[in-house]
JSON list of C-alpha atoms in Angstrom, two decimals:
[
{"chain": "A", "resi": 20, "resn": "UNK", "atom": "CA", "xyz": [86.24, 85.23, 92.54]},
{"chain": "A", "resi": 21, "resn": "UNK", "atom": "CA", "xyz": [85.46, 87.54, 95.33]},
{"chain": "A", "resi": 22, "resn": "UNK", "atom": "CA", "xyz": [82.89, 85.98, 96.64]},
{"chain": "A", "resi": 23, "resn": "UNK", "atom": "CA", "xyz": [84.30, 82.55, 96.57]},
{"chain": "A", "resi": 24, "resn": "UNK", "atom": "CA", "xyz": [86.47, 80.30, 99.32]},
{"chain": "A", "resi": 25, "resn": "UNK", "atom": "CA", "xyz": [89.89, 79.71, 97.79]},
{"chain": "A", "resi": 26, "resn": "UNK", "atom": "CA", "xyz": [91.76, 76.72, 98.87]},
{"chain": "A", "resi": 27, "resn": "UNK", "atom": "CA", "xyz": [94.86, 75.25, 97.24]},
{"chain": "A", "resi": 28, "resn": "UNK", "atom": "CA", "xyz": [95.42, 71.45, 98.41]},
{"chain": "A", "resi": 29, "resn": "UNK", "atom": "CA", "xyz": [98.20, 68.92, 96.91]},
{"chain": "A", "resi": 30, "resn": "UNK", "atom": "CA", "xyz": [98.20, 65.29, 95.68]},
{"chain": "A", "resi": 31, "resn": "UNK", "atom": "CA", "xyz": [99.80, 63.02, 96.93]},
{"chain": "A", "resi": 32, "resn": "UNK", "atom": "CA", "xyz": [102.11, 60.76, 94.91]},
{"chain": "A", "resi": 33, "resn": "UNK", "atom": "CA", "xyz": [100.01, 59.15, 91.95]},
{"chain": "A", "resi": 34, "resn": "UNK", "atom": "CA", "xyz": [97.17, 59.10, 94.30]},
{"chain": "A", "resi": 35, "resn": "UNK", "atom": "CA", "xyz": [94.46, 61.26, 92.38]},
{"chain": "A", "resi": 36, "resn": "UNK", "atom": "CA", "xyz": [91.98, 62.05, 95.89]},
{"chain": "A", "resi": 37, "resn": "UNK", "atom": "CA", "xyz": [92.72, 65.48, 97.11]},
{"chain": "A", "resi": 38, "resn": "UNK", "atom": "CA", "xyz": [94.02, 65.53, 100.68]},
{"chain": "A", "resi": 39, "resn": "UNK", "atom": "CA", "xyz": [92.65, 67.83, 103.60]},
{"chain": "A", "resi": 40, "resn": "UNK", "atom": "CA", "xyz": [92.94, 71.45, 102.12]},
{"chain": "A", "resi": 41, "resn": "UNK", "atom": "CA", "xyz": [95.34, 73.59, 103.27]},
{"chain": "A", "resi": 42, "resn": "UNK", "atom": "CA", "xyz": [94.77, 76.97, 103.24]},
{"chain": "A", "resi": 43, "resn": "UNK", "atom": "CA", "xyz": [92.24, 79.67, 102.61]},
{"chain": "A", "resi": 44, "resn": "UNK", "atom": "CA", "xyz": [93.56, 81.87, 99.39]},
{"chain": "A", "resi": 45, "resn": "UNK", "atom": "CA", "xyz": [93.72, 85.60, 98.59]},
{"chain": "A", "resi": 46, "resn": "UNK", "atom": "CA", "xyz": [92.26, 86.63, 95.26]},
{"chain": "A", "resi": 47, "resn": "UNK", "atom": "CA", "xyz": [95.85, 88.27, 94.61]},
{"chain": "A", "resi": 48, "resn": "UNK", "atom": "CA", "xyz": [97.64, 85.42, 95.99]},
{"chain": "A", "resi": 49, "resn": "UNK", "atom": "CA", "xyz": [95.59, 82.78, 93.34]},
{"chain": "A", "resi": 50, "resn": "UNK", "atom": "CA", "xyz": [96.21, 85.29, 90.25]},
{"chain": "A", "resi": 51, "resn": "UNK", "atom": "CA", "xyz": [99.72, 85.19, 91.45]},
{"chain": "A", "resi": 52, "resn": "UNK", "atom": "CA", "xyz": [99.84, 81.19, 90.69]},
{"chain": "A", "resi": 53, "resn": "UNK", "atom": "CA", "xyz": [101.19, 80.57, 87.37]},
{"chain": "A", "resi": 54, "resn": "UNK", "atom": "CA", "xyz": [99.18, 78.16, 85.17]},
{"chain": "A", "resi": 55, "resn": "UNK", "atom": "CA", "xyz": [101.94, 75.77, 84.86]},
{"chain": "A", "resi": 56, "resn": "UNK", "atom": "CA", "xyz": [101.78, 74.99, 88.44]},
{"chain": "A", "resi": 57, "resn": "UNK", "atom": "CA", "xyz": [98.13, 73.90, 88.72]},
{"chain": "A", "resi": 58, "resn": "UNK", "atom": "CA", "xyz": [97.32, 70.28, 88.13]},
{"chain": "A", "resi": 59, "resn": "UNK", "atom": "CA", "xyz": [93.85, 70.71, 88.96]},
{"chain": "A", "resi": 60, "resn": "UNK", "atom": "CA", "xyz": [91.05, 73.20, 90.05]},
{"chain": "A", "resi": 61, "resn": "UNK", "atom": "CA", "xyz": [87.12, 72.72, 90.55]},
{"chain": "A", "resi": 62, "resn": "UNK", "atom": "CA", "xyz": [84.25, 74.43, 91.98]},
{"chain": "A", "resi": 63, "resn": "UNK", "atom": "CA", "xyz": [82.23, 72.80, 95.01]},
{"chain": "A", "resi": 64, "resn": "UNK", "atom": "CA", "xyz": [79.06, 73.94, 94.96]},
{"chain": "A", "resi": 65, "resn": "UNK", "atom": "CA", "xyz": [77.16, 76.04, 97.39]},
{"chain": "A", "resi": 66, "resn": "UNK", "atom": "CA", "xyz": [74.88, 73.42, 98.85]},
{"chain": "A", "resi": 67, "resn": "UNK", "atom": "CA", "xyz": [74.37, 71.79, 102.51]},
{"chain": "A", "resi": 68, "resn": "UNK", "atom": "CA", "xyz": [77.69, 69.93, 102.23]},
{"chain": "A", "resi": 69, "resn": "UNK", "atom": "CA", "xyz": [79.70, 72.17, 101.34]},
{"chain": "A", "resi": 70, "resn": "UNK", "atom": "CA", "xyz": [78.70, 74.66, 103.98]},
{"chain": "A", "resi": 71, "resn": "UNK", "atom": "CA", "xyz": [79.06, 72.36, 106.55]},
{"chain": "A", "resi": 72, "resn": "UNK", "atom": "CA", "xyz": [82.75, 71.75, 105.89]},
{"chain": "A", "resi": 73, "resn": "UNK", "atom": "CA", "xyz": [83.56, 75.17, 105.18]},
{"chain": "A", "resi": 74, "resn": "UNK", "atom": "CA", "xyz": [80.99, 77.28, 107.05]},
{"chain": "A", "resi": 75, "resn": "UNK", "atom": "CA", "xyz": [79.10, 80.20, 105.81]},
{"chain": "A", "resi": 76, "resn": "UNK", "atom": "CA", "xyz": [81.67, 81.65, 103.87]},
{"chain": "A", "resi": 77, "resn": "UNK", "atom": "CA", "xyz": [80.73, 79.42, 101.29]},
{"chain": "A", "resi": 78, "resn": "UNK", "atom": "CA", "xyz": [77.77, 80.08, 100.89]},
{"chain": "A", "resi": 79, "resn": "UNK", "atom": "CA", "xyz": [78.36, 80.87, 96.91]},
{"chain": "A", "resi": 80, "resn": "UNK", "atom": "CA", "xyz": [80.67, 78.05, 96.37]},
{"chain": "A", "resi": 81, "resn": "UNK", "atom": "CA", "xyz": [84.59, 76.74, 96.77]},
{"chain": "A", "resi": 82, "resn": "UNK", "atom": "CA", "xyz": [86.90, 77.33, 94.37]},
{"chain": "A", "resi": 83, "resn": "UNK", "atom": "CA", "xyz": [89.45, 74.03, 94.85]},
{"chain": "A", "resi": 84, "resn": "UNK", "atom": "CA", "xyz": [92.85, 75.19, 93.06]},
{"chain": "A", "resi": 85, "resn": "UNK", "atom": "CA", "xyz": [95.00, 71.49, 93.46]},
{"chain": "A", "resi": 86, "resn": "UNK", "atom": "CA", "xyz": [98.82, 72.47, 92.63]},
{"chain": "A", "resi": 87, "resn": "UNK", "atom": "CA", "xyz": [101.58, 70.41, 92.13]},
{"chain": "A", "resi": 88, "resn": "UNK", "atom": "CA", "xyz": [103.39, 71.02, 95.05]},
{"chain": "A", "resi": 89, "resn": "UNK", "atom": "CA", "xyz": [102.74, 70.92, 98.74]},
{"chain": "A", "resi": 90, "resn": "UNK", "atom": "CA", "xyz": [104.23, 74.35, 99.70]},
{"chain": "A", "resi": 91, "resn": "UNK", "atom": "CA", "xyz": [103.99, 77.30, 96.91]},
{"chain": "A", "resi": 92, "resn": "UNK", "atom": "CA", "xyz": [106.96, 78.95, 96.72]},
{"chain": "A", "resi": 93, "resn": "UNK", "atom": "CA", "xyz": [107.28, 82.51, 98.92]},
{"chain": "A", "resi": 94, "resn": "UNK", "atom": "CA", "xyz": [109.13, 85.91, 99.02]},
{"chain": "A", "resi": 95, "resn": "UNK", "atom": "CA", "xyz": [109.88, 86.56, 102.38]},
{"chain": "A", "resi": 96, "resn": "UNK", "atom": "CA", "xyz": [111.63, 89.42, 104.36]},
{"chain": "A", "resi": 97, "resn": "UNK", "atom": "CA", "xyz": [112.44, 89.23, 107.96]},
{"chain": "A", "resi": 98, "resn": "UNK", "atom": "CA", "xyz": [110.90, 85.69, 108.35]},
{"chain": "A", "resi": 99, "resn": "UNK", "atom": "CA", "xyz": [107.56, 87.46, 106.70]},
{"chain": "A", "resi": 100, "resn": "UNK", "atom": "CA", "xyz": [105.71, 86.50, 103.02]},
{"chain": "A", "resi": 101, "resn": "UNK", "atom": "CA", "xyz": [106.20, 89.72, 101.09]},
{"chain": "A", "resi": 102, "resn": "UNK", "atom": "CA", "xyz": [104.70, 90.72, 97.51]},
{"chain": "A", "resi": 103, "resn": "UNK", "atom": "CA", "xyz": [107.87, 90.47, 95.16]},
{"chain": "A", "resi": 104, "resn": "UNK", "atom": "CA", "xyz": [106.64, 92.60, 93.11]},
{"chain": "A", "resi": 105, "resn": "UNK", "atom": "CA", "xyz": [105.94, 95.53, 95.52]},
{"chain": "A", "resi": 106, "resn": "UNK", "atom": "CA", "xyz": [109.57, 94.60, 96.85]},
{"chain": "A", "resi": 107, "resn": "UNK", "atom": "CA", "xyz": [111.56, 95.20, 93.84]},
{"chain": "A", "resi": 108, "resn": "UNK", "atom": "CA", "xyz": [109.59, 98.37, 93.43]},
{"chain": "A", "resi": 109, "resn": "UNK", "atom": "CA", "xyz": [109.73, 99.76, 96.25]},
{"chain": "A", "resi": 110, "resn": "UNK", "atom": "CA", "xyz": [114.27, 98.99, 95.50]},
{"chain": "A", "resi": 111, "resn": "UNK", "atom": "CA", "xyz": [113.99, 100.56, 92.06]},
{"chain": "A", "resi": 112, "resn": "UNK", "atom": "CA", "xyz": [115.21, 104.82, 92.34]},
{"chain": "A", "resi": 113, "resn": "UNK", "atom": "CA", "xyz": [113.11, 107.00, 90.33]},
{"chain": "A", "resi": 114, "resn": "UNK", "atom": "CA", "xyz": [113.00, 110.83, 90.19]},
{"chain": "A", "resi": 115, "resn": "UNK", "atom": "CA", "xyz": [109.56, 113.08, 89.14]},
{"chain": "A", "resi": 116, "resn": "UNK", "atom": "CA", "xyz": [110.94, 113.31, 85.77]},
{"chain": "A", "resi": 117, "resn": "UNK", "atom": "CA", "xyz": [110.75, 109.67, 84.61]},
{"chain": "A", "resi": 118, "resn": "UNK", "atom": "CA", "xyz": [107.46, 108.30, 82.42]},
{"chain": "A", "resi": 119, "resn": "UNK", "atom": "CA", "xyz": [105.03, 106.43, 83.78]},
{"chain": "A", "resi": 120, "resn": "UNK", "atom": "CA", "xyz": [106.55, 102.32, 82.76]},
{"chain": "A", "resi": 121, "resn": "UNK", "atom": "CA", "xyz": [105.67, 98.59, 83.33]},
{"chain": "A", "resi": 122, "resn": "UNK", "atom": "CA", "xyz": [107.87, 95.85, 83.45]},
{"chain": "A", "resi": 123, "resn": "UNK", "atom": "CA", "xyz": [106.85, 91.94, 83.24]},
{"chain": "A", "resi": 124, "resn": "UNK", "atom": "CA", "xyz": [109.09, 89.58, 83.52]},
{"chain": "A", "resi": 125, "resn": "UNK", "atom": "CA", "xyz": [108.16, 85.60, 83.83]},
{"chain": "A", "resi": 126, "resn": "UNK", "atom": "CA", "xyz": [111.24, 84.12, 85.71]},
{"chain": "A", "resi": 127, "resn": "UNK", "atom": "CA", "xyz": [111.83, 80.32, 87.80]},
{"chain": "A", "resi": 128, "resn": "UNK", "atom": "CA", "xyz": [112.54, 80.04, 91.04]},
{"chain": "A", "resi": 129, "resn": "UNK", "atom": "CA", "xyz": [114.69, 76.73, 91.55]},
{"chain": "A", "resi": 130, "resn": "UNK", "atom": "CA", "xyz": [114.88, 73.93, 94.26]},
{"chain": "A", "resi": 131, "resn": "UNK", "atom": "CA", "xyz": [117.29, 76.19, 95.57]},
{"chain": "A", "resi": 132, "resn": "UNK", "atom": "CA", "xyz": [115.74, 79.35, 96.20]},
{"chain": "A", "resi": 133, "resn": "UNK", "atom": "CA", "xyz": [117.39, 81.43, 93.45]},
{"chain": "A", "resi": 134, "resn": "UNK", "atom": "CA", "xyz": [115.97, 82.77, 90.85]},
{"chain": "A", "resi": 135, "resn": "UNK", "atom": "CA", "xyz": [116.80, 82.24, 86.81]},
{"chain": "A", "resi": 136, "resn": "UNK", "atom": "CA", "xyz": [115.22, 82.24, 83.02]},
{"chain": "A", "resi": 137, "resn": "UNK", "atom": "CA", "xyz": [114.37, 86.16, 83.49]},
{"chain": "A", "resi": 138, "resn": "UNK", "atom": "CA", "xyz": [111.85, 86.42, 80.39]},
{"chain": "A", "resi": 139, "resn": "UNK", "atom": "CA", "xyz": [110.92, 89.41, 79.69]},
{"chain": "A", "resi": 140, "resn": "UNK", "atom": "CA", "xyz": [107.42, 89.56, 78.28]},
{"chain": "A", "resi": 141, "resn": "UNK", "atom": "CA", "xyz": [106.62, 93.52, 78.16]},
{"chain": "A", "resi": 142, "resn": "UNK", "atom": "CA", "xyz": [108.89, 96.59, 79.41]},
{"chain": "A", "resi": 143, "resn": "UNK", "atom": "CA", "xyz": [107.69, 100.31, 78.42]},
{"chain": "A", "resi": 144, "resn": "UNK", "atom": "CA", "xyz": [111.26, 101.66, 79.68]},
{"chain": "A", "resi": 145, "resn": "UNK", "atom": "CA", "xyz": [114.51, 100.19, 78.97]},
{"chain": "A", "resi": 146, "resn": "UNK", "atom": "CA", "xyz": [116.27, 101.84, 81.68]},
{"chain": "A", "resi": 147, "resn": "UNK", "atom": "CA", "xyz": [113.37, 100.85, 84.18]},
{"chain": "A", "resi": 148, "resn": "UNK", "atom": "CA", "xyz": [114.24, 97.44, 83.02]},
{"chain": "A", "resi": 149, "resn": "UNK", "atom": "CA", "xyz": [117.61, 97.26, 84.15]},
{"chain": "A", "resi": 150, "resn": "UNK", "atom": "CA", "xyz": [117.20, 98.97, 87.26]},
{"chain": "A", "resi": 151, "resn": "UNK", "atom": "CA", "xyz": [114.56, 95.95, 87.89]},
{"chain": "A", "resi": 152, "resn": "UNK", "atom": "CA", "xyz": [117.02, 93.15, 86.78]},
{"chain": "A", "resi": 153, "resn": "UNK", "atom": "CA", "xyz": [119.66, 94.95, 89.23]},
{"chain": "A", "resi": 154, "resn": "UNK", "atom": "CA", "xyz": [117.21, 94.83, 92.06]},
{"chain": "A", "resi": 155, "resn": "UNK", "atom": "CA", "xyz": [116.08, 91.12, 91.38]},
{"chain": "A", "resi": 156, "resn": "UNK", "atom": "CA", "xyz": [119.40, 90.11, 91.41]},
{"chain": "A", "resi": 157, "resn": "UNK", "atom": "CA", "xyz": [120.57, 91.20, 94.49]},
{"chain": "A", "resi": 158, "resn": "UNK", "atom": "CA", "xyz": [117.01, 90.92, 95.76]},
{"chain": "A", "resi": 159, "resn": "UNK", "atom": "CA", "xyz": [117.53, 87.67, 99.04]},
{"chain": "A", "resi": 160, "resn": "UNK", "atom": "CA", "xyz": [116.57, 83.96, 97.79]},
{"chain": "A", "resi": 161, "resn": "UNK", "atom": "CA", "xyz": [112.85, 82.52, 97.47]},
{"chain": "A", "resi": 162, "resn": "UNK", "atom": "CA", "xyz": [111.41, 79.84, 99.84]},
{"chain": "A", "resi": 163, "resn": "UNK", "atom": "CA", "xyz": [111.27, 77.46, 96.72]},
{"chain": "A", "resi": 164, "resn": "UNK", "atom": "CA", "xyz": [107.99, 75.33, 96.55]},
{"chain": "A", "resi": 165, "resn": "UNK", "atom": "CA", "xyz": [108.38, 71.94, 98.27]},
{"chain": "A", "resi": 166, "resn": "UNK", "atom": "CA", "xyz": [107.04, 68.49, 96.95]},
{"chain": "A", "resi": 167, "resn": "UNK", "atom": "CA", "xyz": [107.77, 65.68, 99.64]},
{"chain": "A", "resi": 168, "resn": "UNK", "atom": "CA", "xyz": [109.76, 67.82, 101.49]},
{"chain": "A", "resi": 169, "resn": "UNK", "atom": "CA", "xyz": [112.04, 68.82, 98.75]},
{"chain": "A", "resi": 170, "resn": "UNK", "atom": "CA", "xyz": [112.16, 71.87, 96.29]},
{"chain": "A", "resi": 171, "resn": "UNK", "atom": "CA", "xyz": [110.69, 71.99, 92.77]},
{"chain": "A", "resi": 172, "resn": "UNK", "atom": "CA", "xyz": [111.10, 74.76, 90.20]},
{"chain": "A", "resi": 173, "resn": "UNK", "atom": "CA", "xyz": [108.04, 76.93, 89.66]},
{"chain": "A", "resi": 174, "resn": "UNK", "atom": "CA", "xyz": [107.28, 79.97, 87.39]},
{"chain": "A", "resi": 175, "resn": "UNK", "atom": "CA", "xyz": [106.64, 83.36, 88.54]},
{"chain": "A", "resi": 176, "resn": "UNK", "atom": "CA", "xyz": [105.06, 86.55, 87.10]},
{"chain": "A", "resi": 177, "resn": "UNK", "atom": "CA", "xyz": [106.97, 89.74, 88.06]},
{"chain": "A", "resi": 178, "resn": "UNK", "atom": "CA", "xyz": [104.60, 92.80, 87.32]},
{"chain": "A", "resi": 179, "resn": "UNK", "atom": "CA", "xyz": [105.94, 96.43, 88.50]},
{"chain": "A", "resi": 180, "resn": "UNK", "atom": "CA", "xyz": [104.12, 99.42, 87.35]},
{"chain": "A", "resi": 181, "resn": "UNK", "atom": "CA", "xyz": [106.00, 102.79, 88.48]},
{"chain": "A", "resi": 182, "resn": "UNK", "atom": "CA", "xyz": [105.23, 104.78, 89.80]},
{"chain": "A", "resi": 183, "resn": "UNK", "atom": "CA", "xyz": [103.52, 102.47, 92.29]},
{"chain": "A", "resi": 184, "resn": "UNK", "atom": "CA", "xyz": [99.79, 102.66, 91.95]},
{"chain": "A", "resi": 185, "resn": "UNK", "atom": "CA", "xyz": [99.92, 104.62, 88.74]},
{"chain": "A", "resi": 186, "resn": "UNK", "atom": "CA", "xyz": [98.28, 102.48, 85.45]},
{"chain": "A", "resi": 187, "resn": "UNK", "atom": "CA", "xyz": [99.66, 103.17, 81.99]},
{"chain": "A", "resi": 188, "resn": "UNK", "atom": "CA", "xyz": [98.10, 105.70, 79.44]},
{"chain": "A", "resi": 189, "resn": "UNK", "atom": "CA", "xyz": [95.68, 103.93, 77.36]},
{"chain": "A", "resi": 190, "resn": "UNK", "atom": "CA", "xyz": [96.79, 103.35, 73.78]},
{"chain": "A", "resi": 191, "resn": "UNK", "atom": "CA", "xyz": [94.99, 105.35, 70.96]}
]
């Protein structure tokens, strides 16, 4: 993926032609989509035509991620887009003496901005776990995604490893 252009782009109504595309993409903002809210991705391929729309960036191709919305959903903190993730652990209190964990939790964020359905899919430490629930729920409300100018539930990974930047011991 690294060395592809990453746009996301929206339908609109039944129509099935893409519209002008939005924005360039992160790698860790497109792994950060769930799979539920893609209606369509495909690749344009590097060739004259392509280039000339995009420039020389895409030279190896564009990755066309079409999701079904017209504004993702976003975390943000003092009017800025913030990593949830990184948020709610950088909230969670740890001392030296506590394991290496991970915590995933798949959770919706609703028309409203709140967040609900808290599913937790792995969690190495109980009492990491809760301290993450405490934090998400007192955590400030989502930007939900909009469709036509009004807000549409989408689903959300929540990945925390602590201590930040640390990776689990591999199983034996």
């Amino acid at each position: 993926l690294k060395d592809l252009l990453l746009f996301w782009s929206s339908k609109e109504g039944k129509n099935t032609t893409l519209t002008e595309y939005k924005e360039r993409m992160s790698e860790e903002q497109v792994k950060g989509i769930h799979p539920k809210d893609i209606e369509d991705n495909h690749l344009l391929p590097a060739d004259e035509q392509t280039i000339e729309r995009y420039g020389h960036e895409a030279a190896n191709g564009v990755v066309v991620i079409t999701l079904r919305y017209d504004t993702p959903a976003r975390f943000e903190i003092d009017g800025q887009t913030t990593n949830y993730s990184n948020y709610i652990a950088d909230r969670v209190k740890r001392d030296d003496t506590d394991p290496v964990a991970r915590i995933i939790i798949s959770f919706k964020v609703k028309p409203d901005g709140t967040i609900s359905d808290n599913d937790v899919l792995e969690a190495t430490d109980k009492r990491l776990l809760r301290r993450i629930e405490k934090a998400m729920d007192e955590a400030p409300r989502w930007r939900p995604a909009l469709k036509d100018g009004k807000g549409v539930e989408t689903t959300h990974l929540l990945k925390v490893p602590l201590p930040k930047g640390r990776t689990m011991p591999r199983e034996r």
